[in-house]
Amino acid sequence: MKGRPTKVTMADIAQSAGVSMATASRALSDHPKVADATRERVRGIAADLGYVHNTVAQSLRTQRSHTIGLVSDHIATTPYAGRVILGAQEAAAAQGWLLLLLNSGGDPELERREIQTLLQRQVDGLLYAAMYHQVLTPPASLSSVPTVLLDARAENGSLPSVVPDEVGGASAAVVELLRHGHRRIGYLNNVDDIPATRGRDQGYRQALQEAGVPFDPTLVEAAEPTPHGGYRAALSLLGRPDRPTALFCFNDRMAMGAYQATAALGLRIPADVSVIGFDNQDVVADGLRPGLTTIALPHYEMGAWAVQTLLARIQDPSVPVEHAVLPCPLVRRASVDVPPIAGPPRAT
């Protein structure tokens, strides 16, 4: 019966690399005074020998676990927001940090326990993430470690935060329609009073104003942000004798409903009416025919920004609190064209 494999030590690595134990240790810890060639040689030998770094011992020396936690409400169970996690994970890994993810499902008591568990495990910082852009009061327990809010802002602005540019994204959508020659642009808005609703409405009006197009309140129809809500709102606008030639939708799910309403009225996209959404939910925007032109939420970029900002504040607590607003790019597909020539609806 074979015995247990001998544990590889720092002394073994130093001897094989022809360096001192101190140099070997510094090389494996990314010490800036170690030459690149030496660092790579030591790392290669450590990998060949199967060396496992003792992170517990390092934590005792540095008083850091090199671990951060991400507590979210529903992100982990929301497919289109998964890129938030990917952006955070890759940004953390790039700097040698580990990201621990916990999802509360919106349960305040579970969230409290999750935060407490992460703090007990000596995480060096926390990301507090929301499923959608919102203003909130962070739990008091977050004050014990550096924290960054992800897709959310604190009411008092006390914590660094990152959110999407709702105004700029909506403006870009309407400008795209204006660029194609549309002037009667309907807006399927959300009934919920949240930052995204207010920001996207502001962007819609702002783009019209800058183009010299008068705002017409009768071209705005609010409904629940679902396919059913989008269907009812679009049916109302497109059923008018003076129907709009284009629709800007609060989100892609409402745009899906607009597609259904367009078909029910015997209209074609984009020949009779152009449609733009918001969110760039791949399963919706790519799945519709024709493909939906939409505005992408910067999920990946927000996750990466949050981690980079958190690590900077862990290293230096005096780093100023920053509130980032990241751009929402336009994703062109096939649902936008020039306005149709005036006339009766064309049958499919």
mmCIF file of C-alpha atoms in Angstrom:
data_model
loop_
_atom_site.group_PDB
_atom_site.id
_atom_site.type_symbol
_atom_site.label_atom_id
_atom_site.label_comp_id
_atom_site.label_asym_id
_atom_site.label_seq_id
_atom_site.Cartn_x
_atom_site.Cartn_y
_atom_site.Cartn_z
ATOM 1 C CA MET A 1 0.000 0.000 0.000
ATOM 2 C CA LYS A 2 1.393 3.310 -1.036
ATOM 3 C CA GLY A 3 1.964 5.971 1.584
ATOM 4 C CA ARG A 4 0.505 9.448 1.466
ATOM 5 C CA PRO A 5 2.250 11.799 -0.992
ATOM 6 C CA THR A 6 4.888 14.016 0.555
ATOM 7 C CA LYS A 7 3.698 17.612 0.981
ATOM 8 C CA VAL A 8 5.612 20.071 -1.197
ATOM 9 C CA THR A 9 7.117 22.890 0.864
ATOM 10 C CA MET A 10 8.422 26.349 0.085
ATOM 11 C CA ALA A 11 11.913 24.980 0.732
ATOM 12 C CA ASP A 12 11.423 22.400 -2.039
ATOM 13 C CA ILE A 13 10.417 25.121 -4.505
ATOM 14 C CA ALA A 14 13.295 27.397 -3.498
ATOM 15 C CA GLN A 15 15.829 24.599 -3.897
ATOM 16 C CA SER A 16 14.495 23.566 -7.316
ATOM 17 C CA ALA A 17 14.437 27.196 -8.517
ATOM 18 C CA GLY A 18 17.856 28.025 -7.102
ATOM 19 C CA VAL A 19 16.568 30.949 -5.036
ATOM 20 C CA SER A 20 16.111 31.689 -1.355
ATOM 21 C CA MET A 21 12.915 30.766 0.445
ATOM 22 C CA ALA A 22 12.165 34.464 0.871
ATOM 23 C CA THR A 23 12.428 35.043 -2.885
ATOM 24 C CA ALA A 24 10.284 31.986 -3.647
ATOM 25 C CA SER A 25 7.628 33.213 -1.223
ATOM 26 C CA ARG A 26 7.677 36.714 -2.714
ATOM 27 C CA ALA A 27 7.443 35.314 -6.249
ATOM 28 C CA LEU A 28 4.323 33.355 -5.380
ATOM 29 C CA SER A 29 2.806 36.402 -3.690
ATOM 30 C CA ASP A 30 3.339 38.780 -6.663
ATOM 31 C CA HIS A 31 5.868 40.897 -4.781
ATOM 32 C CA PRO A 32 6.855 43.857 -7.019
ATOM 33 C CA LYS A 33 10.579 43.530 -6.265
ATOM 34 C CA VAL A 34 10.816 40.053 -7.821
ATOM 35 C CA ALA A 35 11.998 40.010 -11.445
ATOM 36 C CA ASP A 36 9.430 38.778 -13.956
ATOM 37 C CA ALA A 37 11.683 35.952 -15.145
ATOM 38 C CA THR A 38 12.256 34.743 -11.588
ATOM 39 C CA ARG A 39 8.546 34.983 -10.777
ATOM 40 C CA GLU A 40 7.607 32.893 -13.817
ATOM 41 C CA ARG A 41 10.308 30.297 -13.104
ATOM 42 C CA VAL A 42 9.220 29.903 -9.480
ATOM 43 C CA ARG A 43 5.555 29.663 -10.438
ATOM 44 C CA GLY A 44 6.312 27.062 -13.095
ATOM 45 C CA ILE A 45 8.260 24.906 -10.648
ATOM 46 C CA ALA A 46 5.515 25.259 -8.021
ATOM 47 C CA ALA A 47 2.929 24.099 -10.548
ATOM 48 C CA ASP A 48 5.101 21.162 -11.655
ATOM 49 C CA LEU A 49 5.648 20.041 -8.058
ATOM 50 C CA GLY A 50 1.933 20.369 -7.214
ATOM 51 C CA TYR A 51 2.478 23.039 -4.554
ATOM 52 C CA VAL A 52 -0.705 24.205 -2.758
ATOM 53 C CA HIS A 53 -0.457 27.706 -1.336
ATOM 54 C CA ASN A 54 -1.391 27.995 2.345
ATOM 55 C CA THR A 55 -3.938 30.813 2.157
ATOM 56 C CA VAL A 56 -4.791 30.459 5.841
ATOM 57 C CA ALA A 57 -1.217 31.217 6.864
ATOM 58 C CA GLN A 58 -1.080 34.129 4.442
ATOM 59 C CA SER A 59 -4.322 35.523 5.847
ATOM 60 C CA LEU A 60 -2.908 35.415 9.361
ATOM 61 C CA ARG A 61 0.143 37.388 8.182
ATOM 62 C CA THR A 62 -1.690 39.966 6.045
ATOM 63 C CA GLN A 63 -4.976 40.116 7.972
ATOM 64 C CA ARG A 64 -6.739 39.622 4.625
ATOM 65 C CA SER A 65 -8.621 36.628 3.244
ATOM 66 C CA HIS A 66 -8.486 37.859 -0.377
ATOM 67 C CA THR A 67 -12.158 36.941 -0.543
ATOM 68 C CA ILE A 68 -15.133 39.185 -1.262
ATOM 69 C CA GLY A 69 -18.833 38.385 -1.019
ATOM 70 C CA LEU A 70 -21.684 39.236 -3.358
ATOM 71 C CA VAL A 71 -25.141 39.315 -1.785
ATOM 72 C CA SER A 72 -28.037 39.729 -4.212
ATOM 73 C CA ASP A 73 -31.807 39.572 -4.163
ATOM 74 C CA HIS A 74 -32.581 37.673 -7.368
ATOM 75 C CA ILE A 75 -29.575 38.072 -9.673
ATOM 76 C CA ALA A 76 -28.390 34.474 -9.365
ATOM 77 C CA THR A 77 -31.779 33.222 -10.583
ATOM 78 C CA THR A 78 -32.215 35.816 -13.353
ATOM 79 C CA PRO A 79 -30.692 34.608 -16.651
ATOM 80 C CA TYR A 80 -30.264 38.016 -18.292
ATOM 81 C CA ALA A 81 -28.470 39.431 -15.237
ATOM 82 C CA GLY A 82 -25.981 36.584 -15.076
ATOM 83 C CA ARG A 83 -23.382 38.753 -16.785
ATOM 84 C CA VAL A 84 -23.248 40.851 -13.603
ATOM 85 C CA ILE A 85 -21.861 37.792 -11.824
ATOM 86 C CA LEU A 86 -19.535 36.955 -14.716
ATOM 87 C CA GLY A 87 -18.116 40.484 -14.780
ATOM 88 C CA ALA A 88 -17.573 40.445 -11.022
ATOM 89 C CA GLN A 89 -16.001 36.976 -11.004
ATOM 90 C CA GLU A 90 -13.584 37.694 -13.826
ATOM 91 C CA ALA A 91 -12.535 41.058 -12.351
ATOM 92 C CA ALA A 92 -11.887 39.416 -8.988
ATOM 93 C CA ALA A 93 -9.995 36.472 -10.488
ATOM 94 C CA ALA A 94 -7.818 38.798 -12.557
ATOM 95 C CA GLN A 95 -6.443 40.230 -9.313
ATOM 96 C CA GLY A 96 -6.187 36.900 -7.497
ATOM 97 C CA TRP A 97 -9.327 37.305 -5.385
ATOM 98 C CA LEU A 98 -12.168 34.856 -4.771
ATOM 99 C CA LEU A 99 -15.819 35.856 -5.088
ATOM 100 C CA LEU A 100 -18.448 34.151 -2.920
ATOM 101 C CA LEU A 101 -22.030 34.488 -4.162
ATOM 102 C CA LEU A 102 -25.173 34.282 -2.011
ATOM 103 C CA ASN A 103 -28.725 34.903 -3.243
ATOM 104 C CA SER A 104 -31.466 35.868 -0.776
ATOM 105 C CA GLY A 105 -34.454 35.623 -3.104
ATOM 106 C CA GLY A 106 -35.674 38.907 -1.619
ATOM 107 C CA ASP A 107 -36.069 37.424 1.882
ATOM 108 C CA PRO A 108 -34.813 40.053 4.403
ATOM 109 C CA GLU A 109 -34.146 37.516 7.168
ATOM 110 C CA LEU A 110 -32.208 35.220 4.842
ATOM 111 C CA GLU A 111 -30.260 38.215 3.575
ATOM 112 C CA ARG A 112 -29.361 39.197 7.146
ATOM 113 C CA ARG A 113 -28.067 35.688 7.849
ATOM 114 C CA GLU A 114 -26.111 35.576 4.597
ATOM 115 C CA ILE A 115 -24.347 38.864 5.310
ATOM 116 C CA GLN A 116 -23.555 37.671 8.833
ATOM 117 C CA THR A 117 -22.170 34.392 7.477
ATOM 118 C CA LEU A 118 -19.884 36.199 5.025
ATOM 119 C CA LEU A 119 -18.633 38.541 7.746
ATOM 120 C CA GLN A 120 -17.942 35.587 10.053
ATOM 121 C CA ARG A 121 -15.854 34.068 7.288
ATOM 122 C CA GLN A 122 -13.700 37.193 7.261
ATOM 123 C CA VAL A 123 -14.483 38.456 3.762
ATOM 124 C CA ASP A 124 -12.519 41.623 3.042
ATOM 125 C CA GLY A 125 -15.430 43.401 1.388
ATOM 126 C CA LEU A 126 -18.976 43.037 0.064
ATOM 127 C CA LEU A 127 -20.925 43.732 -3.102
ATOM 128 C CA TYR A 128 -24.603 44.391 -2.422
ATOM 129 C CA ALA A 129 -26.463 43.807 -5.684
ATOM 130 C CA ALA A 130 -30.030 44.424 -6.821
ATOM 131 C CA MET A 131 -31.855 42.723 -9.693
ATOM 132 C CA TYR A 132 -32.826 46.084 -11.179
ATOM 133 C CA HIS A 133 -31.780 49.708 -10.739
ATOM 134 C CA GLN A 134 -33.202 51.008 -7.460
ATOM 135 C CA VAL A 135 -32.630 53.429 -4.596
ATOM 136 C CA LEU A 136 -32.421 51.675 -1.235
ATOM 137 C CA THR A 137 -31.337 51.817 2.391
ATOM 138 C CA PRO A 138 -28.405 49.388 2.801
ATOM 139 C CA PRO A 139 -28.420 47.045 5.819
ATOM 140 C CA ALA A 140 -26.513 48.542 8.759
ATOM 141 C CA SER A 141 -24.280 45.446 8.930
ATOM 142 C CA LEU A 142 -22.598 46.470 5.678
ATOM 143 C CA SER A 143 -20.833 49.308 7.503
ATOM 144 C CA SER A 144 -18.358 46.880 9.091
ATOM 145 C CA VAL A 145 -16.462 46.200 5.829
ATOM 146 C CA PRO A 146 -15.846 48.087 2.556
ATOM 147 C CA THR A 147 -18.994 47.783 0.451
ATOM 148 C CA VAL A 148 -20.057 48.731 -3.079
ATOM 149 C CA LEU A 149 -23.666 48.811 -4.311
ATOM 150 C CA LEU A 150 -24.300 47.117 -7.650
ATOM 151 C CA ASP A 151 -27.239 48.285 -9.796
ATOM 152 C CA ALA A 152 -28.447 50.319 -6.827
ATOM 153 C CA ARG A 153 -27.824 53.609 -5.038
ATOM 154 C CA ALA A 154 -28.020 54.405 -1.332
ATOM 155 C CA GLU A 155 -30.559 57.049 -0.355
ATOM 156 C CA ASN A 156 -27.888 59.029 1.481
ATOM 157 C CA GLY A 157 -25.137 58.396 -1.083
ATOM 158 C CA SER A 158 -22.852 56.977 1.604
ATOM 159 C CA LEU A 159 -21.612 53.966 -0.380
ATOM 160 C CA PRO A 160 -19.964 53.710 -3.807
ATOM 161 C CA SER A 161 -22.452 52.580 -6.426
ATOM 162 C CA VAL A 162 -22.809 51.724 -10.085
ATOM 163 C CA VAL A 163 -26.015 51.929 -12.150
ATOM 164 C CA PRO A 164 -26.926 52.016 -15.865
ATOM 165 C CA ASP A 165 -27.470 55.290 -17.721
ATOM 166 C CA GLU A 166 -31.242 55.004 -18.137
ATOM 167 C CA VAL A 167 -31.587 58.504 -19.585
ATOM 168 C CA GLY A 168 -28.779 58.099 -22.104
ATOM 169 C CA GLY A 169 -29.977 54.662 -23.178
ATOM 170 C CA ALA A 170 -33.546 55.795 -23.841
ATOM 171 C CA SER A 171 -32.290 58.870 -25.672
ATOM 172 C CA ALA A 172 -30.108 56.676 -27.900
ATOM 173 C CA ALA A 173 -33.126 54.507 -28.765
ATOM 174 C CA VAL A 174 -35.261 57.468 -29.775
ATOM 175 C CA VAL A 175 -32.380 59.081 -31.695
ATOM 176 C CA GLU A 176 -32.067 55.839 -33.699
ATOM 177 C CA LEU A 177 -35.730 56.131 -34.672
ATOM 178 C CA LEU A 178 -35.389 59.823 -35.454
ATOM 179 C CA ARG A 179 -32.349 59.084 -37.603
ATOM 180 C CA HIS A 180 -34.495 56.801 -39.744
ATOM 181 C CA GLY A 181 -37.011 59.620 -40.269
ATOM 182 C CA HIS A 182 -39.649 58.805 -37.650
ATOM 183 C CA ARG A 183 -41.435 61.745 -36.026
ATOM 184 C CA ARG A 184 -44.500 60.073 -34.489
ATOM 185 C CA ILE A 185 -42.809 57.842 -31.948
ATOM 186 C CA GLY A 186 -44.971 56.089 -29.380
ATOM 187 C CA TYR A 187 -43.604 55.102 -25.994
ATOM 188 C CA LEU A 188 -44.742 52.009 -24.080
ATOM 189 C CA ASN A 189 -43.822 53.053 -20.546
ATOM 190 C CA ASN A 190 -43.757 51.176 -17.242
ATOM 191 C CA VAL A 191 -46.366 51.843 -14.547
ATOM 192 C CA ASP A 192 -43.906 51.153 -11.691
ATOM 193 C CA ASP A 193 -42.338 54.189 -10.029
ATOM 194 C CA ILE A 194 -38.682 53.160 -10.155
ATOM 195 C CA PRO A 195 -35.512 54.946 -11.366
ATOM 196 C CA ALA A 196 -35.610 53.132 -14.714
ATOM 197 C CA THR A 197 -39.147 54.347 -15.399
ATOM 198 C CA ARG A 198 -38.290 57.950 -14.654
ATOM 199 C CA GLY A 199 -34.934 57.848 -16.434
ATOM 200 C CA ARG A 200 -36.204 56.262 -19.636
ATOM 201 C CA ASP A 201 -39.158 58.658 -19.798
ATOM 202 C CA GLN A 202 -36.723 61.562 -19.414
ATOM 203 C CA GLY A 203 -34.507 60.196 -22.181
ATOM 204 C CA TYR A 204 -37.491 59.773 -24.516
ATOM 205 C CA ARG A 205 -38.595 63.371 -24.023
ATOM 206 C CA GLN A 206 -35.053 64.714 -24.155
ATOM 207 C CA ALA A 207 -34.322 63.142 -27.545
ATOM 208 C CA LEU A 208 -37.552 64.512 -29.007
ATOM 209 C CA GLN A 209 -36.848 67.983 -27.661
ATOM 210 C CA GLU A 210 -33.305 68.062 -29.025
ATOM 211 C CA ALA A 211 -34.633 67.030 -32.457
ATOM 212 C CA GLY A 212 -37.291 69.761 -32.407
ATOM 213 C CA VAL A 213 -40.147 67.237 -32.253
ATOM 214 C CA PRO A 214 -42.981 68.360 -29.922
ATOM 215 C CA PHE A 215 -43.784 65.953 -27.097
ATOM 216 C CA ASP A 216 -47.265 64.439 -27.530
ATOM 217 C CA PRO A 217 -48.568 62.912 -24.271
ATOM 218 C CA THR A 218 -51.168 60.904 -26.215
ATOM 219 C CA LEU A 219 -48.326 58.853 -27.728
ATOM 220 C CA VAL A 220 -47.294 57.563 -24.289
ATOM 221 C CA GLU A 221 -49.102 54.497 -22.944
ATOM 222 C CA ALA A 222 -48.165 53.053 -19.545
ATOM 223 C CA ALA A 223 -48.693 49.409 -18.591
ATOM 224 C CA GLU A 224 -47.127 46.629 -16.558
ATOM 225 C CA PRO A 225 -43.652 45.776 -17.974
ATOM 226 C CA THR A 226 -44.674 42.370 -19.337
ATOM 227 C CA PRO A 227 -45.577 40.971 -22.778
ATOM 228 C CA HIS A 228 -49.266 41.264 -21.844
ATOM 229 C CA GLY A 229 -48.812 44.895 -20.779
ATOM 230 C CA GLY A 230 -46.878 45.675 -23.944
ATOM 231 C CA TYR A 231 -49.578 44.023 -26.055
ATOM 232 C CA ARG A 232 -52.373 46.114 -24.550
ATOM 233 C CA ALA A 233 -50.403 49.366 -24.722
ATOM 234 C CA ALA A 234 -49.270 48.791 -28.299
ATOM 235 C CA LEU A 235 -52.778 47.782 -29.382
ATOM 236 C CA SER A 236 -54.072 51.082 -27.994
ATOM 237 C CA LEU A 237 -51.496 53.187 -29.848
ATOM 238 C CA LEU A 238 -51.415 51.254 -33.114
ATOM 239 C CA GLY A 239 -55.203 50.991 -33.312
ATOM 240 C CA ARG A 240 -55.521 54.754 -33.762
ATOM 241 C CA PRO A 241 -56.192 56.264 -37.215
ATOM 242 C CA ASP A 242 -53.123 58.486 -36.659
ATOM 243 C CA ARG A 243 -51.001 55.685 -35.277
ATOM 244 C CA PRO A 244 -47.291 56.226 -34.551
ATOM 245 C CA THR A 245 -44.813 54.948 -37.125
ATOM 246 C CA ALA A 246 -42.476 53.642 -34.417
ATOM 247 C CA LEU A 247 -42.609 52.345 -30.855
ATOM 248 C CA PHE A 248 -39.985 52.694 -28.147
ATOM 249 C CA CYS A 249 -40.662 50.103 -25.445
ATOM 250 C CA PHE A 250 -39.639 50.298 -21.777
ATOM 251 C CA ASN A 251 -38.169 46.797 -21.976
ATOM 252 C CA ASP A 252 -37.821 43.854 -24.349
ATOM 253 C CA ARG A 253 -40.729 41.992 -22.782
ATOM 254 C CA MET A 254 -43.070 44.879 -23.587
ATOM 255 C CA ALA A 255 -41.578 44.896 -27.083
ATOM 256 C CA MET A 256 -42.558 41.219 -27.388
ATOM 257 C CA GLY A 257 -46.140 42.256 -26.644
ATOM 258 C CA ALA A 258 -45.849 45.029 -29.219
ATOM 259 C CA TYR A 259 -44.854 42.419 -31.827
ATOM 260 C CA GLN A 260 -48.002 40.459 -30.978
ATOM 261 C CA ALA A 261 -50.210 43.556 -31.211
ATOM 262 C CA THR A 262 -48.662 44.479 -34.551
ATOM 263 C CA ALA A 263 -49.465 41.036 -35.962
ATOM 264 C CA ALA A 264 -53.011 41.166 -34.569
ATOM 265 C CA LEU A 265 -53.601 44.434 -36.436
ATOM 266 C CA GLY A 266 -52.218 43.093 -39.708
ATOM 267 C CA LEU A 267 -49.104 45.268 -39.581
ATOM 268 C CA ARG A 268 -45.529 44.263 -40.325
ATOM 269 C CA ILE A 269 -42.283 45.064 -38.523
ATOM 270 C CA PRO A 270 -40.449 47.120 -39.692
ATOM 271 C CA ALA A 271 -42.358 47.782 -42.962
ATOM 272 C CA ASP A 272 -45.354 49.348 -41.203
ATOM 273 C CA VAL A 273 -44.007 50.088 -37.733
ATOM 274 C CA SER A 274 -40.503 50.118 -36.254
ATOM 275 C CA VAL A 275 -39.904 48.811 -32.723
ATOM 276 C CA ILE A 276 -37.035 49.309 -30.245
ATOM 277 C CA GLY A 277 -36.755 47.672 -26.840
ATOM 278 C CA PHE A 278 -34.530 48.068 -23.777
ATOM 279 C CA ASP A 279 -32.452 45.488 -21.807
ATOM 280 C CA ASN A 280 -31.114 43.288 -24.637
ATOM 281 C CA GLN A 281 -32.489 40.090 -23.141
ATOM 282 C CA ASP A 282 -30.975 37.620 -25.591
ATOM 283 C CA VAL A 283 -33.745 35.065 -25.219
ATOM 284 C CA VAL A 284 -36.249 37.760 -26.288
ATOM 285 C CA ALA A 285 -34.374 40.139 -28.580
ATOM 286 C CA ASP A 286 -32.633 37.402 -30.594
ATOM 287 C CA GLY A 287 -35.669 35.133 -30.484
ATOM 288 C CA LEU A 288 -38.127 37.572 -32.056
ATOM 289 C CA ARG A 289 -38.542 37.736 -35.826
ATOM 290 C CA PRO A 290 -37.375 40.105 -37.076
ATOM 291 C CA GLY A 291 -34.641 40.451 -34.446
ATOM 292 C CA LEU A 292 -35.309 43.272 -32.001
ATOM 293 C CA THR A 293 -33.166 46.387 -32.036
ATOM 294 C CA THR A 294 -32.691 47.281 -28.384
ATOM 295 C CA ILE A 295 -30.583 48.999 -25.734
ATOM 296 C CA ALA A 296 -28.194 46.783 -23.765
ATOM 297 C CA LEU A 297 -27.836 47.083 -20.013
ATOM 298 C CA PRO A 298 -24.112 47.078 -19.073
ATOM 299 C CA HIS A 299 -24.387 44.092 -16.710
ATOM 300 C CA TYR A 300 -20.879 42.742 -17.260
ATOM 301 C CA GLU A 301 -19.304 46.183 -17.028
ATOM 302 C CA MET A 302 -21.197 47.002 -13.816
ATOM 303 C CA GLY A 303 -20.018 43.771 -12.189
ATOM 304 C CA ALA A 304 -16.407 44.427 -13.155
ATOM 305 C CA TRP A 305 -16.539 48.097 -12.072
ATOM 306 C CA ALA A 306 -18.002 47.155 -8.689
ATOM 307 C CA VAL A 307 -15.215 44.643 -7.964
ATOM 308 C CA GLN A 308 -12.433 46.971 -9.118
ATOM 309 C CA THR A 309 -13.827 49.784 -6.964
ATOM 310 C CA LEU A 310 -14.273 47.490 -3.965
ATOM 311 C CA LEU A 311 -10.695 46.167 -4.172
ATOM 312 C CA ALA A 312 -9.365 49.720 -4.451
ATOM 313 C CA ARG A 313 -11.223 50.692 -1.262
ATOM 314 C CA ILE A 314 -10.025 47.560 0.534
ATOM 315 C CA GLN A 315 -6.438 48.510 -0.297
ATOM 316 C CA ASP A 316 -6.982 52.194 0.553
ATOM 317 C CA PRO A 317 -10.051 53.162 2.639
ATOM 318 C CA SER A 318 -9.442 56.838 1.834
ATOM 319 C CA VAL A 319 -10.439 56.339 -1.838
ATOM 320 C CA PRO A 320 -13.334 58.789 -2.439
ATOM 321 C CA VAL A 321 -16.890 57.462 -2.723
ATOM 322 C CA GLU A 322 -17.835 57.336 -6.405
ATOM 323 C CA HIS A 323 -21.240 56.942 -8.035
ATOM 324 C CA ALA A 324 -20.767 55.565 -11.552
ATOM 325 C CA VAL A 325 -23.375 55.717 -14.314
ATOM 326 C CA LEU A 326 -22.351 53.371 -17.136
ATOM 327 C CA PRO A 327 -23.492 53.790 -20.768
ATOM 328 C CA CYS A 328 -26.135 51.543 -22.314
ATOM 329 C CA PRO A 329 -25.163 50.777 -25.933
ATOM 330 C CA LEU A 330 -27.554 50.405 -28.846
ATOM 331 C CA VAL A 331 -27.747 46.885 -30.314
ATOM 332 C CA ARG A 332 -29.014 47.017 -33.904
ATOM 333 C CA ARG A 333 -30.976 44.116 -35.342
ATOM 334 C CA ALA A 334 -33.772 44.223 -37.935
ATOM 335 C CA SER A 335 -36.805 45.871 -36.319
ATOM 336 C CA VAL A 336 -36.132 49.457 -37.421
ATOM 337 C CA ASP A 337 -36.567 50.978 -40.887
ATOM 338 C CA VAL A 338 -37.759 54.218 -42.463
ATOM 339 C CA PRO A 339 -41.418 55.195 -41.859
ATOM 340 C CA PRO A 340 -44.010 53.740 -44.243
ATOM 341 C CA ILE A 341 -45.716 55.898 -46.869
ATOM 342 C CA ALA A 342 -48.970 57.241 -45.442
ATOM 343 C CA GLY A 343 -51.912 54.991 -46.204
ATOM 344 C CA PRO A 344 -54.120 52.239 -44.806
ATOM 345 C CA PRO A 345 -52.565 49.340 -42.890
ATOM 346 C CA ARG A 346 -51.154 46.665 -45.160
ATOM 347 C CA ALA A 347 -52.270 43.099 -44.563
ATOM 348 C CA THR A 348 -49.719 40.380 -43.886
#
